[in-house]
PDB file of C-alpha atoms in Angstrom:
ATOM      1  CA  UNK Q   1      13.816  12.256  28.417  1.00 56.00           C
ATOM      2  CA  UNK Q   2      10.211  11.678  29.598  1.00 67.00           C
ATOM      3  CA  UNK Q   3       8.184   8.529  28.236  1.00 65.00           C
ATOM      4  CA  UNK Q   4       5.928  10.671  26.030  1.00 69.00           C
ATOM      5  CA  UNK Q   5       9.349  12.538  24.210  1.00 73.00           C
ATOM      6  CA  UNK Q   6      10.415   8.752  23.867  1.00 80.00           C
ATOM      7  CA  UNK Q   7       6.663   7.164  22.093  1.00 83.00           C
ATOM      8  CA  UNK Q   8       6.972  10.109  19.957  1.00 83.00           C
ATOM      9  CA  UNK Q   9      11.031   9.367  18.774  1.00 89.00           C
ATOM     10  CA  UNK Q  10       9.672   5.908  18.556  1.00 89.00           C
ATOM     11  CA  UNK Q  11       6.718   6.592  16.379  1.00 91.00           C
ATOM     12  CA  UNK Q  12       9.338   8.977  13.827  1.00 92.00           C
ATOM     13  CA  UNK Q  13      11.767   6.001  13.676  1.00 94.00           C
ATOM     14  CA  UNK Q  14       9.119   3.636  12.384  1.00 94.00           C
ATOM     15  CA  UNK Q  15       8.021   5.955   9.888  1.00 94.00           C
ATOM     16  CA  UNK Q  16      11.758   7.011   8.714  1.00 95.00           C
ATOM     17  CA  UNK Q  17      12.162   3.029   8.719  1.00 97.00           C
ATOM     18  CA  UNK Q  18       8.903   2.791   6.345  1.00 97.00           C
ATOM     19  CA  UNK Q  19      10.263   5.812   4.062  1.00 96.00           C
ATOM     20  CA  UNK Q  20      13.587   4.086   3.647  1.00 97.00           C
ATOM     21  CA  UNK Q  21      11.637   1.067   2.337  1.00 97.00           C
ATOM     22  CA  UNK Q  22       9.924   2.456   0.353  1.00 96.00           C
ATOM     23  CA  UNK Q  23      12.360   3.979  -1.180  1.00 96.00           C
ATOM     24  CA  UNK Q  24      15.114   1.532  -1.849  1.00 97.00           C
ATOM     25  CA  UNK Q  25      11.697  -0.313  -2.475  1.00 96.00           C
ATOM     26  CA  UNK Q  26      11.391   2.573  -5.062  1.00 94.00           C
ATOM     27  CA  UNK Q  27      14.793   2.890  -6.561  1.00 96.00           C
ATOM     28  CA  UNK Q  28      15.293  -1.134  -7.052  1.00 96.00           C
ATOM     29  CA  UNK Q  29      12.351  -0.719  -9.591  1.00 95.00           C
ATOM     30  CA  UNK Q  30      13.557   2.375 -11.222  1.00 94.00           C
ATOM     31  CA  UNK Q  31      17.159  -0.025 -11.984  1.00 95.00           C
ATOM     32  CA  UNK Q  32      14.885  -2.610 -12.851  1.00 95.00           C
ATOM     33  CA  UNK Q  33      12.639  -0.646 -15.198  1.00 92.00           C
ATOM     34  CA  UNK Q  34      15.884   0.770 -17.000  1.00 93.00           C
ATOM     35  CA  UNK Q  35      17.105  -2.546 -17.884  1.00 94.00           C
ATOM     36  CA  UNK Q  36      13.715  -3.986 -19.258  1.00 93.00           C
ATOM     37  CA  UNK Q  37      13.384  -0.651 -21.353  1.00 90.00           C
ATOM     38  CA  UNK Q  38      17.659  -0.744 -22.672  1.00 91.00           C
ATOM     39  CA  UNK Q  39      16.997  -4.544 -23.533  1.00 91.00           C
ATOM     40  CA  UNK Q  40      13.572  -4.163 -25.391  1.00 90.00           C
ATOM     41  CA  UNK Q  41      12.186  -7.185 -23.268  1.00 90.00           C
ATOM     42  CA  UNK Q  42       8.856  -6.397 -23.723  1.00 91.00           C
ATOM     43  CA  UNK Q  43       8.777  -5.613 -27.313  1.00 90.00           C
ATOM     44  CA  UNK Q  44      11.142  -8.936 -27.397  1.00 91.00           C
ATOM     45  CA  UNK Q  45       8.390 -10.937 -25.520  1.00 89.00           C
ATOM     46  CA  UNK Q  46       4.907  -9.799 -26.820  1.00 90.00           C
ATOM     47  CA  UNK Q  47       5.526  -7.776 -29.977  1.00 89.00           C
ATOM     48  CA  UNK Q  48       3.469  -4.751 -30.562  1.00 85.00           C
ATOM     49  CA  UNK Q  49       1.926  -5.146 -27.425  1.00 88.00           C
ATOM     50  CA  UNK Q  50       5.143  -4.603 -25.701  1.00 89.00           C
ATOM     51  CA  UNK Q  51       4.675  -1.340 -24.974  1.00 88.00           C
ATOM     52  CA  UNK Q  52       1.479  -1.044 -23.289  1.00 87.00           C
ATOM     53  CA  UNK Q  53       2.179  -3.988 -21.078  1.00 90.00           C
ATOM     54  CA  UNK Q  54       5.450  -2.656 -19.975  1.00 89.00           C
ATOM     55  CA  UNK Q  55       3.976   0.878 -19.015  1.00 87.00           C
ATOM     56  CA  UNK Q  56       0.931  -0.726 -17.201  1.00 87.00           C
ATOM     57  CA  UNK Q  57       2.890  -3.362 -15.132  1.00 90.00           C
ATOM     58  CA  UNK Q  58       4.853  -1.240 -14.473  1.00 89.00           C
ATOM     59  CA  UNK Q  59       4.594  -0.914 -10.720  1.00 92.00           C
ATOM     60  CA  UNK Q  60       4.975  -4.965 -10.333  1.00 94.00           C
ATOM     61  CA  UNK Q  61       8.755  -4.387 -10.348  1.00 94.00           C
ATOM     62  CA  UNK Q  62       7.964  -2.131  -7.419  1.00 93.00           C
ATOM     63  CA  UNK Q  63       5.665  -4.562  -5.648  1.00 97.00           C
ATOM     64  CA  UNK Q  64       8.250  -7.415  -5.948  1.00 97.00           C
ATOM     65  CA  UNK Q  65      11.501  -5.464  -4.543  1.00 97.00           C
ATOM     66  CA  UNK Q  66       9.154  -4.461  -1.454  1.00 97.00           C
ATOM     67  CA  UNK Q  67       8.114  -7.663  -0.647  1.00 97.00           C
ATOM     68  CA  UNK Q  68      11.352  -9.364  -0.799  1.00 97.00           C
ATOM     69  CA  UNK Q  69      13.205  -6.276   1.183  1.00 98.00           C
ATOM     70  CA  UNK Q  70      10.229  -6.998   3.724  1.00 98.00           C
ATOM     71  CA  UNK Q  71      10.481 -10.615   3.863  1.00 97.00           C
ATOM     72  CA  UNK Q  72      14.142 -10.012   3.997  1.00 97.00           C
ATOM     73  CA  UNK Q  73      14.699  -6.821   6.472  1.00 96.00           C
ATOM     74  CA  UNK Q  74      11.796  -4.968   7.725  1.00 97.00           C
ATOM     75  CA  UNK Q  75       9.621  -8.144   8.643  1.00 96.00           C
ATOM     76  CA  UNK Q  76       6.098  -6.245   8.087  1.00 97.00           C
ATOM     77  CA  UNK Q  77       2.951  -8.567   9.379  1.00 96.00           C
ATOM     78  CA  UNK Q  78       0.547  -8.295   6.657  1.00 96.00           C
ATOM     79  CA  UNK Q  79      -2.713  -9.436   6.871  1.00 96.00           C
ATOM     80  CA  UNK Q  80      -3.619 -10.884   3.418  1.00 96.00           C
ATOM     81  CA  UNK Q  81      -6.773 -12.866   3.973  1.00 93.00           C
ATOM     82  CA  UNK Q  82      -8.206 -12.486   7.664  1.00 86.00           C
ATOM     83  CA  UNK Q  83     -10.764 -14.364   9.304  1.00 87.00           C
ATOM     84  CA  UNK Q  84     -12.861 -11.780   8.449  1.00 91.00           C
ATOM     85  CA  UNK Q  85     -12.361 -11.273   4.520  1.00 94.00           C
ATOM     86  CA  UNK Q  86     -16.097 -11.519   3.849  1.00 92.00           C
ATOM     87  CA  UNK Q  87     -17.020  -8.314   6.169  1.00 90.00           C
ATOM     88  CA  UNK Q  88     -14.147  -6.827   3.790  1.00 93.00           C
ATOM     89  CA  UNK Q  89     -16.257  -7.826   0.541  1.00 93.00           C
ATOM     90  CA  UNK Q  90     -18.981  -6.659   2.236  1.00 88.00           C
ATOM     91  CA  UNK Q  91     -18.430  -3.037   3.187  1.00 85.00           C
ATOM     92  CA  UNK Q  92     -16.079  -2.757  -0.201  1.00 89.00           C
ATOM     93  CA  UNK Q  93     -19.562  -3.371  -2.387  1.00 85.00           C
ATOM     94  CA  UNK Q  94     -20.546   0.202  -2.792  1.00 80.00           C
ATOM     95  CA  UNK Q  95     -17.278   1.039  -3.695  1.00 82.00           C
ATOM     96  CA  UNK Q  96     -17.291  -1.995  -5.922  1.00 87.00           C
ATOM     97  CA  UNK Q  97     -20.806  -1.086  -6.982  1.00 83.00           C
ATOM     98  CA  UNK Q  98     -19.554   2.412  -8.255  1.00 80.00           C
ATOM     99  CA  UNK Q  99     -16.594   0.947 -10.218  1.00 83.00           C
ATOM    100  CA  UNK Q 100     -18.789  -1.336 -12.349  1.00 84.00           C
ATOM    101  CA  UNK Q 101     -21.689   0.762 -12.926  1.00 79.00           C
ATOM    102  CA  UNK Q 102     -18.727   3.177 -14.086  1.00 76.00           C
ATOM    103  CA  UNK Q 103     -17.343   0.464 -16.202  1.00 80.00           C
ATOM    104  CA  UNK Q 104     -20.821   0.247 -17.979  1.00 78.00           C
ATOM    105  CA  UNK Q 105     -21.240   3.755 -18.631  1.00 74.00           C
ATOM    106  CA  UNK Q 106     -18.466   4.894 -20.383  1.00 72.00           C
ATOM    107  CA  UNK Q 107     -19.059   1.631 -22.439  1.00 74.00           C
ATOM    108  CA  UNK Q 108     -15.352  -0.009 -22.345  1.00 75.00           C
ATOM    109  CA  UNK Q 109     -14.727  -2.096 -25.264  1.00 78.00           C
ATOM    110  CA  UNK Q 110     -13.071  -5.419 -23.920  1.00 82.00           C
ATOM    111  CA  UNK Q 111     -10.208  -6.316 -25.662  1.00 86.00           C
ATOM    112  CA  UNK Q 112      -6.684  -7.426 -25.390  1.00 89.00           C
ATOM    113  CA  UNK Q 113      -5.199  -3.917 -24.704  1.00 87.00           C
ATOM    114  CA  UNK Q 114      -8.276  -3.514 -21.851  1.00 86.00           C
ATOM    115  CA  UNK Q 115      -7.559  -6.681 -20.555  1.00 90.00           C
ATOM    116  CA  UNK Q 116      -3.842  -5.406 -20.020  1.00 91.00           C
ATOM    117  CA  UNK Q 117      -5.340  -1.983 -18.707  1.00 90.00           C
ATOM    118  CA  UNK Q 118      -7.563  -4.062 -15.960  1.00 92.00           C
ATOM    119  CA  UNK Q 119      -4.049  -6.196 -15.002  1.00 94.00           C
ATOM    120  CA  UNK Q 120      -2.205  -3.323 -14.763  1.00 93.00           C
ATOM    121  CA  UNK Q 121      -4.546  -1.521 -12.572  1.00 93.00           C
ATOM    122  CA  UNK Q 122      -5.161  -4.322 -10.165  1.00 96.00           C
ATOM    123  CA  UNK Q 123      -1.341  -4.521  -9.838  1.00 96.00           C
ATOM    124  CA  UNK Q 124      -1.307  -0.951  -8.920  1.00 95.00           C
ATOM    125  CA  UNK Q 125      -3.822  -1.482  -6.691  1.00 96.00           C
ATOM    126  CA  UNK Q 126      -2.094  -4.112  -4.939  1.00 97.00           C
ATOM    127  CA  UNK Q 127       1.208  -2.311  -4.876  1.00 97.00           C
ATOM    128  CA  UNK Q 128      -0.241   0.769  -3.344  1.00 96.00           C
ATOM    129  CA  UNK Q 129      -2.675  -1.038  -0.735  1.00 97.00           C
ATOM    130  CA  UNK Q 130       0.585  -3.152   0.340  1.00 98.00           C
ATOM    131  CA  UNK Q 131       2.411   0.185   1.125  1.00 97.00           C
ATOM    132  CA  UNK Q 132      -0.176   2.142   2.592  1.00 96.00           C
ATOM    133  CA  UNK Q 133      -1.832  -0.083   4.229  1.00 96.00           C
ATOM    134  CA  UNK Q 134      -0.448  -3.185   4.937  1.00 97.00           C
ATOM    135  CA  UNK Q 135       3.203  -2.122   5.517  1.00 97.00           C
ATOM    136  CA  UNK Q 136       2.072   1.752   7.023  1.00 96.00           C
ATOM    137  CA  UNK Q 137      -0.463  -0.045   9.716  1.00 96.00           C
ATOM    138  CA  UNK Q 138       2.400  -2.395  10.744  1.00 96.00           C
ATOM    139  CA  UNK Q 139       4.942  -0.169  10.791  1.00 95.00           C
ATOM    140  CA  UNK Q 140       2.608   2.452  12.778  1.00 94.00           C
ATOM    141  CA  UNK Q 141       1.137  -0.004  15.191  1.00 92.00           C
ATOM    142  CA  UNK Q 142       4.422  -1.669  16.038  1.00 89.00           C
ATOM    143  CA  UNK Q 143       5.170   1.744  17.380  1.00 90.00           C
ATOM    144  CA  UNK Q 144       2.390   2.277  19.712  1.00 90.00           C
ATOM    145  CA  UNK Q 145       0.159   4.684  17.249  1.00 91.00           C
ATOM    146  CA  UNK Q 146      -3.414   4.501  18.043  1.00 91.00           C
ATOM    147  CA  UNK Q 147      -6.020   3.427  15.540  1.00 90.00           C
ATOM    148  CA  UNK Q 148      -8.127   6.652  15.167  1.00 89.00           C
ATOM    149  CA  UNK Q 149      -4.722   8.349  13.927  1.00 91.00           C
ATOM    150  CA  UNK Q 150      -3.569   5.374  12.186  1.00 93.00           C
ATOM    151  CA  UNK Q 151      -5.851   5.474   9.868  1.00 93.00           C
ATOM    152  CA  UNK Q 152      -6.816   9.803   9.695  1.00 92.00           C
ATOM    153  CA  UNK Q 153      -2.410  10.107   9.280  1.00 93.00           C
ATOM    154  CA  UNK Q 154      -1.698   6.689   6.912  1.00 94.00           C
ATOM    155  CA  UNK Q 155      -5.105   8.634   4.670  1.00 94.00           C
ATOM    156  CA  UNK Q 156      -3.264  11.744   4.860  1.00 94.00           C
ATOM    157  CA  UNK Q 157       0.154  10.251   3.125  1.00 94.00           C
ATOM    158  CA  UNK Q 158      -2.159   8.192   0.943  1.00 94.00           C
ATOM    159  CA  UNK Q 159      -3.369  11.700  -0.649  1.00 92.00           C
ATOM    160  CA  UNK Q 160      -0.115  13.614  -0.251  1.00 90.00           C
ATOM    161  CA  UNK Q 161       1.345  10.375  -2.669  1.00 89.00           C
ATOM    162  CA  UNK Q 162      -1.403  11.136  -4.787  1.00 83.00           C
ATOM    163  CA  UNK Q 163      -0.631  14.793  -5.467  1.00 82.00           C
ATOM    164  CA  UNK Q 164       1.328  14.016  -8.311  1.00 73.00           C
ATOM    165  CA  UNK Q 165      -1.633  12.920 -10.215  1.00 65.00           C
ATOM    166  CA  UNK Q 166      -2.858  16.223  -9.616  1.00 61.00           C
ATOM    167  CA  UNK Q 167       0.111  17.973 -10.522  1.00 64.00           C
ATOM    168  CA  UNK Q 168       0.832  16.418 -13.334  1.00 60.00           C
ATOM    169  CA  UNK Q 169      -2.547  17.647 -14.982  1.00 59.00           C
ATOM    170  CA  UNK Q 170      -1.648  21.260 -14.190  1.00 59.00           C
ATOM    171  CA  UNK Q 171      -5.485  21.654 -12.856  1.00 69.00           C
ATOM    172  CA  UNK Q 172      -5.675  23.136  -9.557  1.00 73.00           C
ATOM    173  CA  UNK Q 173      -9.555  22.179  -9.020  1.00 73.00           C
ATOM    174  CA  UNK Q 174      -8.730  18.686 -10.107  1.00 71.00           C
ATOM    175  CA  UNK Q 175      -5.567  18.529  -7.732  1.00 77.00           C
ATOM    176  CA  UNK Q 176      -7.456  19.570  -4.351  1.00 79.00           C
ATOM    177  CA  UNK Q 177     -10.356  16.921  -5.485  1.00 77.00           C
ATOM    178  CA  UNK Q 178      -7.737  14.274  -6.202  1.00 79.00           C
ATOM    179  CA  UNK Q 179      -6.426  15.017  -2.797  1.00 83.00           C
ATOM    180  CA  UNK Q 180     -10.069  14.725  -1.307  1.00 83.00           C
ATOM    181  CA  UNK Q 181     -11.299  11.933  -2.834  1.00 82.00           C
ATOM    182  CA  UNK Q 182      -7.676   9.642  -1.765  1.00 88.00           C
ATOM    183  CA  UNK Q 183      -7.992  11.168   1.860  1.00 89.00           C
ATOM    184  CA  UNK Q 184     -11.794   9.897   1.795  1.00 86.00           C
ATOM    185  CA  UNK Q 185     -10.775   6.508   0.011  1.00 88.00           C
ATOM    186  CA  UNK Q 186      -7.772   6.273   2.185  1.00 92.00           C
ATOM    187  CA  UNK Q 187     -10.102   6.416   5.777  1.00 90.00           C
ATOM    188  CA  UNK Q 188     -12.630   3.832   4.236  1.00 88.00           C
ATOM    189  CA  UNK Q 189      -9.599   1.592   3.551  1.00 93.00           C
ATOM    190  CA  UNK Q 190      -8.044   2.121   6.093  1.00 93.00           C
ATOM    191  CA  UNK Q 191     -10.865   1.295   8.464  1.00 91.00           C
ATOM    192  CA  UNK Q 192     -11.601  -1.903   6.518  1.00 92.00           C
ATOM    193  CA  UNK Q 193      -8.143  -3.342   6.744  1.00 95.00           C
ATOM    194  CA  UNK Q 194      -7.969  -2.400  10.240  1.00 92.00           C
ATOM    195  CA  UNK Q 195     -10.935  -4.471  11.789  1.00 90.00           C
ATOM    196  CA  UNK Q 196     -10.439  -7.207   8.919  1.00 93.00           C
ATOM    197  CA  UNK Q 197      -6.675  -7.452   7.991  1.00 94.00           C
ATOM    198  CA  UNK Q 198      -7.860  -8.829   4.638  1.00 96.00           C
ATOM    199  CA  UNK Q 199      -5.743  -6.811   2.439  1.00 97.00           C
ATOM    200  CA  UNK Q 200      -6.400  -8.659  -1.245  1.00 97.00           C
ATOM    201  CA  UNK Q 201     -10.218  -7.690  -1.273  1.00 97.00           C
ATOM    202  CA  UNK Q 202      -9.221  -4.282  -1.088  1.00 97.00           C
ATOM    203  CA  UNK Q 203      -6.196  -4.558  -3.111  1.00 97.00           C
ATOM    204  CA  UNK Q 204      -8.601  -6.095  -6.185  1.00 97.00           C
ATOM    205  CA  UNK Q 205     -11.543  -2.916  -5.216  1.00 95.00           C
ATOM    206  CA  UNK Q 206      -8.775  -0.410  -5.379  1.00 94.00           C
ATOM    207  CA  UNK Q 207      -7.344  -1.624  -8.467  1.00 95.00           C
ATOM    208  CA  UNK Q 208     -10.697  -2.419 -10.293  1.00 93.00           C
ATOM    209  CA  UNK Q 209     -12.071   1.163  -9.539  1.00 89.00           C
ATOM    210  CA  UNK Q 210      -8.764   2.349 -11.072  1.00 88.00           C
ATOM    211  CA  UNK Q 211      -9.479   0.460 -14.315  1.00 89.00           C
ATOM    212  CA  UNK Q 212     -13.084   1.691 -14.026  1.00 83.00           C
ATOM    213  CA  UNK Q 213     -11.525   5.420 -14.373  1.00 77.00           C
ATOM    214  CA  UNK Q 214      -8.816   4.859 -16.369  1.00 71.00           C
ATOM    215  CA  UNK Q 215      -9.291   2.512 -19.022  1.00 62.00           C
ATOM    216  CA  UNK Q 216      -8.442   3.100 -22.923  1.00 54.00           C
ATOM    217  CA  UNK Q 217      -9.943   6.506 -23.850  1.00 50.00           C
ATOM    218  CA  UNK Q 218     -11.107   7.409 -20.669  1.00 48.00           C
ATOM    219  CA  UNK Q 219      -9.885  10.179 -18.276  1.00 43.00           C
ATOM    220  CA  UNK Q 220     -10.033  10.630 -14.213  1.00 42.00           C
ATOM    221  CA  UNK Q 221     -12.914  12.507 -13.345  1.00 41.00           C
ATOM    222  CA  UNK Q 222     -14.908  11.085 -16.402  1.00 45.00           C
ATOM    223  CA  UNK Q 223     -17.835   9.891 -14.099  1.00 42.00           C
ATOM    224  CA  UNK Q 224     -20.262  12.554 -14.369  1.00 44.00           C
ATOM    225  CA  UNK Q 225     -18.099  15.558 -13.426  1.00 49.00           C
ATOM    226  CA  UNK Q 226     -16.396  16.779 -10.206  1.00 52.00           C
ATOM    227  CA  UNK Q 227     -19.661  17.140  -7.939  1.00 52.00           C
ATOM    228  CA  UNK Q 228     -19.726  13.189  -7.930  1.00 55.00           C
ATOM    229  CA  UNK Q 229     -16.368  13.304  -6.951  1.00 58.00           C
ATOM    230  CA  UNK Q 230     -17.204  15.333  -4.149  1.00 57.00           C
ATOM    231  CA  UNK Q 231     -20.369  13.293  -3.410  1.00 57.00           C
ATOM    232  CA  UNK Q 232     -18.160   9.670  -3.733  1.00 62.00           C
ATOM    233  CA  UNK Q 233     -15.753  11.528  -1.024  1.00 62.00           C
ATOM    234  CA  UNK Q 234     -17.946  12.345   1.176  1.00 64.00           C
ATOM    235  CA  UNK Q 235     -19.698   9.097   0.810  1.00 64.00           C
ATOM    236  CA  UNK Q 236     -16.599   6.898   1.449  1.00 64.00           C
ATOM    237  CA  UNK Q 237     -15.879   9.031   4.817  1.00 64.00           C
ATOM    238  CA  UNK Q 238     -19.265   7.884   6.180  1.00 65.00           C
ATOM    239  CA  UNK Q 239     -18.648   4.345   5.339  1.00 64.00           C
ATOM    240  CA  UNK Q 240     -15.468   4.914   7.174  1.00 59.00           C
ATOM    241  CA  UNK Q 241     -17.095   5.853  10.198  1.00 63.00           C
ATOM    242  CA  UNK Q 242     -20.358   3.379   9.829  1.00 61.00           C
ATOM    243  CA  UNK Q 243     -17.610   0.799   9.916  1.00 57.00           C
ATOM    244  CA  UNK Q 244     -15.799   1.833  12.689  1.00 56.00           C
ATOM    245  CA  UNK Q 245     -19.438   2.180  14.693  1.00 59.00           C
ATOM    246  CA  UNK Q 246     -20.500  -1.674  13.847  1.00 52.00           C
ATOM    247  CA  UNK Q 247     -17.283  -4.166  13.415  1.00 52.00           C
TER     248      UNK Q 247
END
């Protein structure tokens, strides 16, 4: 077997090894979620409210089986809070920018239920930039991938994850522009964590621009119509590569 056959058996294992995380990750959380919903817990705990907190934590009981099968088995190094967390904040404030100025326009009340709505989403958004980027990079660079398609490959399974979304909705225009938009989102965040390894700044930008789309009453694809989904795409990619050019 020559060395190159061998870097690329290498580079399978560590994803397979990432997959199988992910899922036992995955099914933990679905046992866990089955219990909370037989018992009634959250109805138990906060009443009325019981419902919407349970469907928009949800993805905590995901977060917390992953961490403690990493810290456990797979022994990912993630980089929470690098040396360089303020060059994160700093190339994340467009994106940031976007999220809030879409917060403003579609006029969110703030309430109790929006408060839960903003939790949930920033749990989400911690959840997801923990697997795909945090756990992905250090699964991928463990194995001898190079950065360039590090980042182009972890964006790829980003928006192949994200196809659901899509599919659920049963719109085919809004399904290849959900799979645009993560791919574009997925290289800008996947160049940030890679020269800053400050994965909570993004975690908290990913999960606030997820409120900013889908709070109470509000749909994906509610900020001005698909073009600025194509023009936020195509924005995020040349952040990506400004990034790369200048860090």
């Amino acid at each position: 077997m020559c060395i190159r056959d061998r870097a690329h058996i290498l580079k399978f294992i560590a994803f397979l090894k990432w997959l199988i995380w992910l899922i036992l990750g995955f099914f933990i959380s679905g046992v866990i979620g089955i219990v909370i919903d037989k018992s009634n817990l959250m109805t138990t705990l906060f009443g009325s409210l019981g419902t919407t907190i349970g469907t928009q934590i949800n993805d905590i009981w995901w977060f917390l089986p992953l961490a403690l099968l990493n810290l456990l088995f797979f022994h990912y190094a993630i980089g929470w809070w690098g040396a360089k967390a303020g060059l994160a904040w700093l190339l994340l404030l467009p994106y940031l920018l976007y999220a809030v100025v879409s917060t403003i326009a579609q006029g969110i009340t703030w309430n109790i239920t929006a408060l839960v709505y903003l939790i949930g989403a920033l749990v989400v958004g911690l959840t997801e930039e923990y697997i795909f980027r945090g756990a992905l990079f250090a699964a991928f660079k463990k194995a001898g991938v190079g950065e360039t398609v590090l980042i182009v490959v972890s964006a790829l399974i980003f928006a192949a994850f994200h196809m659901v979304n899509g599919l659920a909705g049963g719109n085919l225009i809004a399904l290849v522009f959900q799979v645009l938009f993560t791919f574009g989102l997925g290289i800008l965040l996947g160049v940030i964590y890679l020269k800053t390894k400050a994965l909570l700044p993004i975690a908290f930008a990913h999960g606030f621009y997820d409120f900013s789309v889908l709070a109470p009453g509000h749909a994906l694809f509610n900020m001005g119509g698909i073009t600025n989904i194509l023009i936020l795409t195509i924005a995020l990619i040349i952040l990506g590569i400004v990034s790369v050019s200048y860090t």
